Coordinates of C-alpha atoms in Angstrom, one line a residue:
M5 CA 0.0 0.0 0.0
T6 CA 1.3 3.5 -0.9
N7 CA 1.8 6.3 1.6
N8 CA -0.2 8.7 -0.5
Y9 CA -3.1 10.8 0.7
N10 CA -5.8 9.8 -1.8
I11 CA -8.8 12.0 -2.7
I12 CA -11.8 11.3 -4.9
A13 CA -13.6 14.6 -5.8
C14 CA -17.0 14.6 -7.5
D15 CA -18.5 17.5 -9.4
G16 CA -22.0 18.9 -9.2
G17 CA -24.5 18.4 -12.1
G18 CA -27.9 17.2 -10.8
I19 CA -29.1 14.1 -12.5
R20 CA -25.9 14.0 -14.5
G21 CA -24.4 12.5 -11.3
L22 CA -25.5 9.2 -12.9
I23 CA -22.3 9.5 -15.0
T24 CA -20.1 9.8 -11.9
A25 CA -21.9 6.9 -10.2
M26 CA -21.4 4.7 -13.2
L27 CA -17.7 5.5 -13.4
L28 CA -17.3 4.7 -9.8
N29 CA -19.1 1.5 -10.2
D30 CA -16.8 0.5 -13.0
L31 CA -13.8 1.6 -11.0
V32 CA -14.6 -0.9 -8.2
T33 CA -16.1 -3.8 -10.3
N34 CA -13.7 -3.9 -13.2
P35 CA -10.2 -3.2 -11.9
P36 CA -7.1 -3.7 -14.0
Q37 CA -6.1 -7.3 -14.2
S38 CA -3.1 -6.9 -11.9
F39 CA -5.3 -5.4 -9.2
A40 CA -8.1 -8.0 -9.5
N41 CA -8.7 -8.5 -5.8
T42 CA -8.1 -4.9 -4.7
K43 CA -10.8 -2.8 -3.0
I44 CA -9.7 0.5 -4.1
L45 CA -12.2 2.6 -2.1
D46 CA -10.6 1.2 1.1
N47 CA -7.5 3.2 0.2
V48 CA -9.3 6.6 -0.3
N49 CA -8.5 9.1 2.5
L50 CA -11.1 11.7 1.6
F51 CA -14.3 11.7 -0.4
A52 CA -15.2 15.2 -1.5
G53 CA -18.1 16.6 -3.6
T54 CA -20.3 19.5 -4.6
S55 CA -24.1 19.3 -4.9
T56 CA -25.0 15.9 -6.6
G57 CA -21.3 15.1 -6.1
A58 CA -21.6 15.8 -2.4
I59 CA -24.4 13.2 -2.2
I60 CA -22.1 10.7 -4.0
A61 CA -19.2 11.6 -1.7
I62 CA -21.3 11.2 1.4
G63 CA -22.6 7.9 0.2
L64 CA -19.1 6.6 -0.4
A65 CA -17.9 7.8 2.9
C66 CA -20.7 6.0 4.6
N67 CA -19.6 2.8 2.7
L68 CA -22.5 2.8 0.3
E69 CA -21.7 0.7 -2.8
P70 CA -21.4 2.6 -6.1
S71 CA -24.1 0.3 -7.6
A72 CA -26.6 1.7 -5.0
L73 CA -25.7 5.2 -6.2
V74 CA -26.3 4.2 -9.8
S75 CA -29.7 2.8 -8.8
L76 CA -30.5 6.1 -7.0
Y77 CA -29.9 8.2 -10.1
S78 CA -31.4 5.8 -12.6
S79 CA -34.6 5.1 -10.7
K80 CA -35.4 8.0 -8.4
C81 CA -35.1 11.0 -10.6
G82 CA -38.9 11.7 -10.7
S83 CA -39.2 11.5 -6.9
I84 CA -36.2 13.7 -6.4
F85 CA -37.5 16.5 -8.6
Q86 CA -40.9 17.1 -7.2
P87 CA -42.5 20.3 -8.6
Y88 CA -43.4 23.1 -6.3
H89 CA -47.0 24.2 -6.6
P90 CA -47.5 27.6 -4.9
S91 CA -50.8 27.9 -3.0
S92 CA -51.2 31.5 -4.0
S93 CA -50.1 33.7 -6.9
A94 CA -49.1 36.3 -4.4
S95 CA -45.4 35.5 -3.5
S96 CA -44.0 36.8 -0.2
A97 CA -41.1 38.1 -2.3
T98 CA -43.3 40.9 -3.5
T99 CA -43.9 42.1 0.0
Q100 CA -40.3 42.5 0.9
P101 CA -38.8 46.0 1.6
G102 CA -37.4 47.5 -1.6
F103 CA -39.7 45.5 -4.0
P104 CA -41.4 48.0 -6.3
K105 CA -45.1 48.7 -6.1
L106 CA -46.5 47.3 -9.2
S107 CA -50.1 47.3 -10.5
L108 CA -49.7 43.9 -11.9
N109 CA -48.2 41.0 -9.9
P110 CA -45.3 39.6 -11.9
C111 CA -45.6 36.3 -10.1
T112 CA -49.0 35.7 -11.7
L113 CA -47.6 36.1 -15.2
F114 CA -44.2 34.6 -14.7
P115 CA -44.2 32.3 -11.6
E116 CA -40.5 31.3 -12.5
L117 CA -39.5 34.8 -11.3
C118 CA -40.9 34.2 -7.8
Y119 CA -40.9 30.5 -7.0
V120 CA -38.4 27.6 -7.0
E121 CA -39.1 24.8 -9.5
Y122 CA -39.0 22.0 -6.9
V123 CA -39.6 21.3 -3.2
N124 CA -36.6 19.8 -1.5
T125 CA -38.4 17.0 0.3
G126 CA -37.7 14.6 -2.6
V127 CA -33.9 15.1 -2.3
Y128 CA -34.1 14.7 1.5
N129 CA -36.1 11.5 1.3
A130 CA -33.9 10.0 -1.4
V131 CA -30.6 10.7 0.5
T132 CA -32.1 9.4 3.8
S133 CA -33.4 6.3 2.1
A134 CA -30.1 5.6 0.3
L135 CA -28.1 6.0 3.5
S136 CA -30.4 3.7 5.4
G137 CA -28.6 0.9 3.7
T138 CA -25.4 1.7 5.6
T139 CA -24.4 1.6 9.2
V140 CA -24.6 5.4 9.4
D141 CA -27.6 7.3 10.8
P142 CA -28.3 10.0 8.1
K143 CA -29.6 12.2 10.8
G144 CA -26.5 11.7 12.9
P145 CA -23.4 13.9 12.9
L146 CA -20.7 13.9 10.2
S147 CA -18.3 12.9 12.9
K148 CA -19.9 9.4 13.0
V149 CA -19.2 8.9 9.3
P150 CA -16.5 6.2 9.1
N151 CA -14.5 7.9 6.3
N152 CA -13.4 11.5 5.8
V153 CA -15.9 13.5 3.8
L154 CA -16.2 17.1 2.6
A155 CA -19.3 18.7 1.0
V156 CA -19.1 22.2 -0.5
T157 CA -21.8 24.8 0.1
L158 CA -22.4 28.5 0.1
M159 CA -23.6 30.1 3.3
I160 CA -25.9 32.9 2.2
S161 CA -27.4 34.0 5.5
S162 CA -27.1 33.6 9.3
T163 CA -28.7 35.0 12.4
D164 CA -25.3 36.4 13.2
N165 CA -25.4 38.4 10.0
D166 CA -22.1 36.9 8.8
P167 CA -21.1 37.8 5.2
W168 CA -21.9 35.0 2.8
G169 CA -19.2 32.7 1.6
P170 CA -18.1 29.1 0.8
L171 CA -18.1 26.5 3.5
A172 CA -16.5 23.0 3.7
L173 CA -18.9 20.8 5.6
S174 CA -16.6 18.0 6.7
N175 CA -15.4 15.7 9.5
L176 CA -11.8 16.6 8.9
P177 CA -9.7 17.7 11.9
N178 CA -10.5 21.2 13.1
S179 CA -13.8 21.3 11.2
K180 CA -16.5 23.4 12.8
Y181 CA -19.2 21.3 11.1
A182 CA -18.5 17.8 12.3
N183 CA -21.7 17.9 14.4
M184 CA -23.9 18.7 11.4
A185 CA -26.3 16.0 10.4
V186 CA -25.1 13.9 7.5
V187 CA -28.3 14.5 5.5
D188 CA -28.2 18.2 6.3
A189 CA -24.7 18.5 4.8
A190 CA -26.0 16.8 1.6
M191 CA -29.0 19.2 1.5
C192 CA -26.9 22.3 2.0
S193 CA -24.6 21.4 -0.8
S194 CA -27.3 20.5 -3.3
A195 CA -29.7 23.5 -2.8
A196 CA -29.4 24.6 -6.4
P197 CA -30.6 28.2 -6.9
L198 CA -33.7 28.6 -9.1
Y199 CA -34.3 24.8 -8.7
F200 CA -34.5 24.3 -5.0
P201 CA -35.0 26.6 -2.0
P202 CA -32.1 27.5 0.3
Y203 CA -31.7 25.0 3.2
A204 CA -31.6 26.0 6.8
V205 CA -29.4 24.3 9.5
P206 CA -28.3 25.2 13.0
Q207 CA -25.2 27.3 13.3
P208 CA -22.1 25.6 14.6
S209 CA -22.4 27.6 17.9
G210 CA -25.8 25.9 18.5
T211 CA -27.6 29.1 18.6
G212 CA -29.5 30.5 15.6
T213 CA -29.7 29.4 12.0
M214 CA -27.8 29.7 8.8
W215 CA -29.1 29.2 5.3
C216 CA -27.1 27.5 2.6
A217 CA -27.2 27.3 -1.2
D218 CA -25.7 24.9 -3.7
G219 CA -21.9 24.6 -3.5
G220 CA -21.8 24.8 -7.3
V221 CA -22.1 28.6 -7.0
V222 CA -18.5 28.7 -5.7
A223 CA -17.0 25.3 -6.5
N224 CA -19.0 23.1 -8.8
N225 CA -15.7 21.2 -9.4
P226 CA -14.5 20.9 -5.7
S227 CA -10.9 19.8 -6.5
A228 CA -9.0 23.0 -5.8
F229 CA -11.3 24.0 -2.8
T230 CA -10.8 20.5 -1.4
L231 CA -7.1 20.7 -1.7
A232 CA -7.0 24.0 0.1
N233 CA -9.1 22.6 2.9
V234 CA -6.9 19.5 3.3
L235 CA -3.9 21.8 3.7
E236 CA -5.8 24.0 6.2
S237 CA -6.9 21.0 8.3
Q238 CA -3.2 20.2 8.8
I239 CA -4.0 16.5 8.3
L240 CA -1.0 16.2 5.9
Q241 CA 1.4 17.7 8.5
Q242 CA 0.0 15.5 11.2
E243 CA 0.7 12.4 9.2
Q244 CA 4.2 13.8 8.2
K245 CA 3.2 14.2 4.6
D246 CA 3.4 17.0 2.1
L247 CA 1.7 18.0 -1.1
S248 CA 3.9 15.6 -3.1
N249 CA 2.0 12.7 -1.4
V250 CA -1.5 13.9 -2.5
R251 CA -3.2 12.0 -5.3
M252 CA -6.6 13.1 -6.6
L253 CA -9.1 11.5 -9.0
S254 CA -11.5 14.2 -10.1
L255 CA -14.8 12.9 -11.6
G256 CA -17.1 15.2 -13.7
T257 CA -20.7 14.9 -14.6
G258 CA -20.1 15.4 -18.3
A259 CA -18.3 18.2 -20.2
T260 CA -20.9 20.3 -21.8
N261 CA -21.1 21.7 -25.3
D262 CA -23.5 24.4 -24.2
Y263 CA -23.2 27.9 -25.6
I264 CA -25.3 30.9 -26.7
P265 CA -25.5 30.9 -30.5
S266 CA -23.8 34.0 -31.9
N267 CA -26.6 34.8 -34.3
L268 CA -29.0 35.0 -31.4
L269 CA -26.7 37.5 -29.6
D270 CA -26.2 39.4 -32.9
N271 CA -30.0 40.1 -32.9
V272 CA -30.6 40.9 -29.3
E273 CA -27.3 42.4 -28.1
N274 CA -28.6 45.1 -25.9
D275 CA -31.7 43.2 -24.9
W276 CA -29.8 40.4 -23.2
G277 CA -31.0 41.2 -19.7
M278 CA -32.4 39.3 -16.7
M279 CA -35.0 37.5 -18.7
M280 CA -32.5 36.1 -21.2
W281 CA -29.8 35.2 -18.6
L282 CA -32.3 33.4 -16.3
S283 CA -34.6 32.0 -18.9
P284 CA -36.1 28.6 -18.0
F285 CA -37.2 28.2 -21.6
A286 CA -33.8 28.3 -23.3
A287 CA -33.3 25.7 -26.1
A288 CA -30.2 23.7 -26.9
P289 CA -27.4 24.4 -27.3
E290 CA -28.2 27.1 -24.7
P291 CA -29.1 25.4 -21.4
K292 CA -31.9 26.3 -19.1
F293 CA -31.0 29.2 -16.8
P294 CA -27.9 30.0 -18.9
L295 CA -26.3 32.4 -16.3
Q296 CA -26.2 29.7 -13.7
A297 CA -25.1 27.0 -16.1
A298 CA -22.3 29.2 -17.4
M299 CA -21.1 29.9 -13.8
F300 CA -21.2 26.2 -12.9
D301 CA -19.4 25.1 -16.1
G302 CA -16.9 27.9 -16.0
Q303 CA -15.9 27.2 -12.4
S304 CA -15.5 23.5 -13.1
Q305 CA -13.1 24.2 -15.9
T306 CA -11.2 26.8 -13.8
A307 CA -10.8 24.4 -10.9
D308 CA -9.5 21.6 -13.2
F309 CA -7.0 24.0 -14.7
E310 CA -5.8 25.1 -11.2
T311 CA -5.6 21.7 -9.7
A312 CA -3.9 20.2 -12.7
N313 CA -1.2 22.8 -12.6
I314 CA -0.8 22.6 -8.8
L315 CA -0.5 18.8 -8.6
G316 CA 0.6 17.9 -12.1
A317 CA -0.3 14.8 -14.2
K318 CA 1.5 12.4 -11.9
Q319 CA -0.7 13.4 -8.9
Y320 CA -4.0 14.4 -10.6
Q321 CA -6.3 12.8 -13.0
R322 CA -9.6 14.1 -14.4
A323 CA -12.3 11.9 -15.9
N324 CA -15.1 13.7 -17.6
P325 CA -16.9 12.4 -20.7
T326 CA -18.2 14.8 -23.3
L327 CA -21.9 15.2 -23.5
T328 CA -23.4 14.8 -26.9
A329 CA -26.4 17.1 -26.2
T330 CA -27.5 19.7 -23.7
I331 CA -28.7 17.9 -20.5
N332 CA -30.2 20.1 -17.8
L333 CA -29.6 19.0 -14.2
D334 CA -33.3 18.1 -13.7
D335 CA -33.8 16.3 -17.0
C336 CA -35.3 13.0 -16.0
S337 CA -35.9 12.1 -19.6
A338 CA -32.1 11.9 -20.2
I339 CA -31.4 8.8 -18.2
Q340 CA -30.8 6.6 -21.2
A341 CA -28.7 9.2 -22.9
L342 CA -26.6 9.6 -19.7
E343 CA -26.2 5.8 -19.5
L344 CA -25.0 5.7 -23.1
V345 CA -22.5 8.5 -22.6
A346 CA -21.1 6.9 -19.5
G347 CA -21.1 3.4 -21.0
N348 CA -19.2 4.6 -24.1
Y349 CA -16.7 6.5 -22.0
I350 CA -16.0 3.4 -19.8
K351 CA -14.9 1.6 -23.0
S352 CA -12.6 4.5 -23.9
N353 CA -8.8 4.7 -23.6
D354 CA -9.2 7.8 -21.5
W355 CA -11.1 6.0 -18.8
T356 CA -8.9 2.9 -19.0
S357 CA -5.8 5.1 -18.5
A358 CA -7.5 7.1 -15.6
K359 CA -8.5 3.8 -13.9
Q360 CA -5.0 2.3 -14.3
W361 CA -3.6 5.5 -12.8
A362 CA -6.0 5.4 -9.8
Y363 CA -5.1 1.8 -8.9
E364 CA -1.3 2.4 -9.3
N365 CA -1.5 5.5 -7.1
F366 CA -4.2 4.7 -4.6
V367 CA -3.2 1.1 -3.8

């Protein structure tokens, strides 16, 4: 066994997490021939993730089999994305200080401006149900999770009026969030703006509340953020290791070919305002909610660039198949397409090489 500090980092991407789950399942069930009897996940020191990747990372850290994660994504999409049906057309948002006095309620005409698309109970129930197949109580603290785990979120509000910023919800040494419930960490990390509501949890002090949003806002690819938090936790120094001992396998949810067609921008240049950036009706190759999608995708690419240059090819591998079509994070009709993308990538030389690297460095 190597003396490396091994990390698996999983991107956000909603239902596209099925790709990550399938890659992980192949990683453990089809090892290179020379490692036929090796349980590679036993040699991982930290599972990290953002949003759907946080759900995967938490599952792995709780010793959930990757095949169970594949089943979660392939069979539970409809129950995860449960539409929100407001009881009234009068949103409370229109009563907040600073909201203009309008003769016509915009929430009546365009409910997407005022309401989330989905309630979060479906996510909560899916995560709780999946973890019930492990020895970990999903409502118990992160400190009871048998392996190190880190979930990225954005704290957007607290009763202490702290400024918003990224948080690493982990059970690493010196973490302020080790007492947070396991399922709450998953919910905080996966509260995607425009899709799900912010998620409230008790503050670490035990008094008051803080509200969290999807970690994809700050680190949809959690590789660089995870690396910084490992260094801050001093776990490497405690084990008399340095950065040269870190090995990271970064798993994406599919590289997108999304963009805004230039002829569209040519025609509406100065009219590209809020409605266009936040459009839920955008058509491929432009994804739904293009501003958010561009932020998530751009950050993922930036983090990959940063981590690859910090660690180098000998210490870092990225596996991320290219999507053949625009797939929104809530597109339950895309399950077969995702399975095809992942299946083809598993047969590719890129994945064979990444898998070989993982076994040679993690074992």
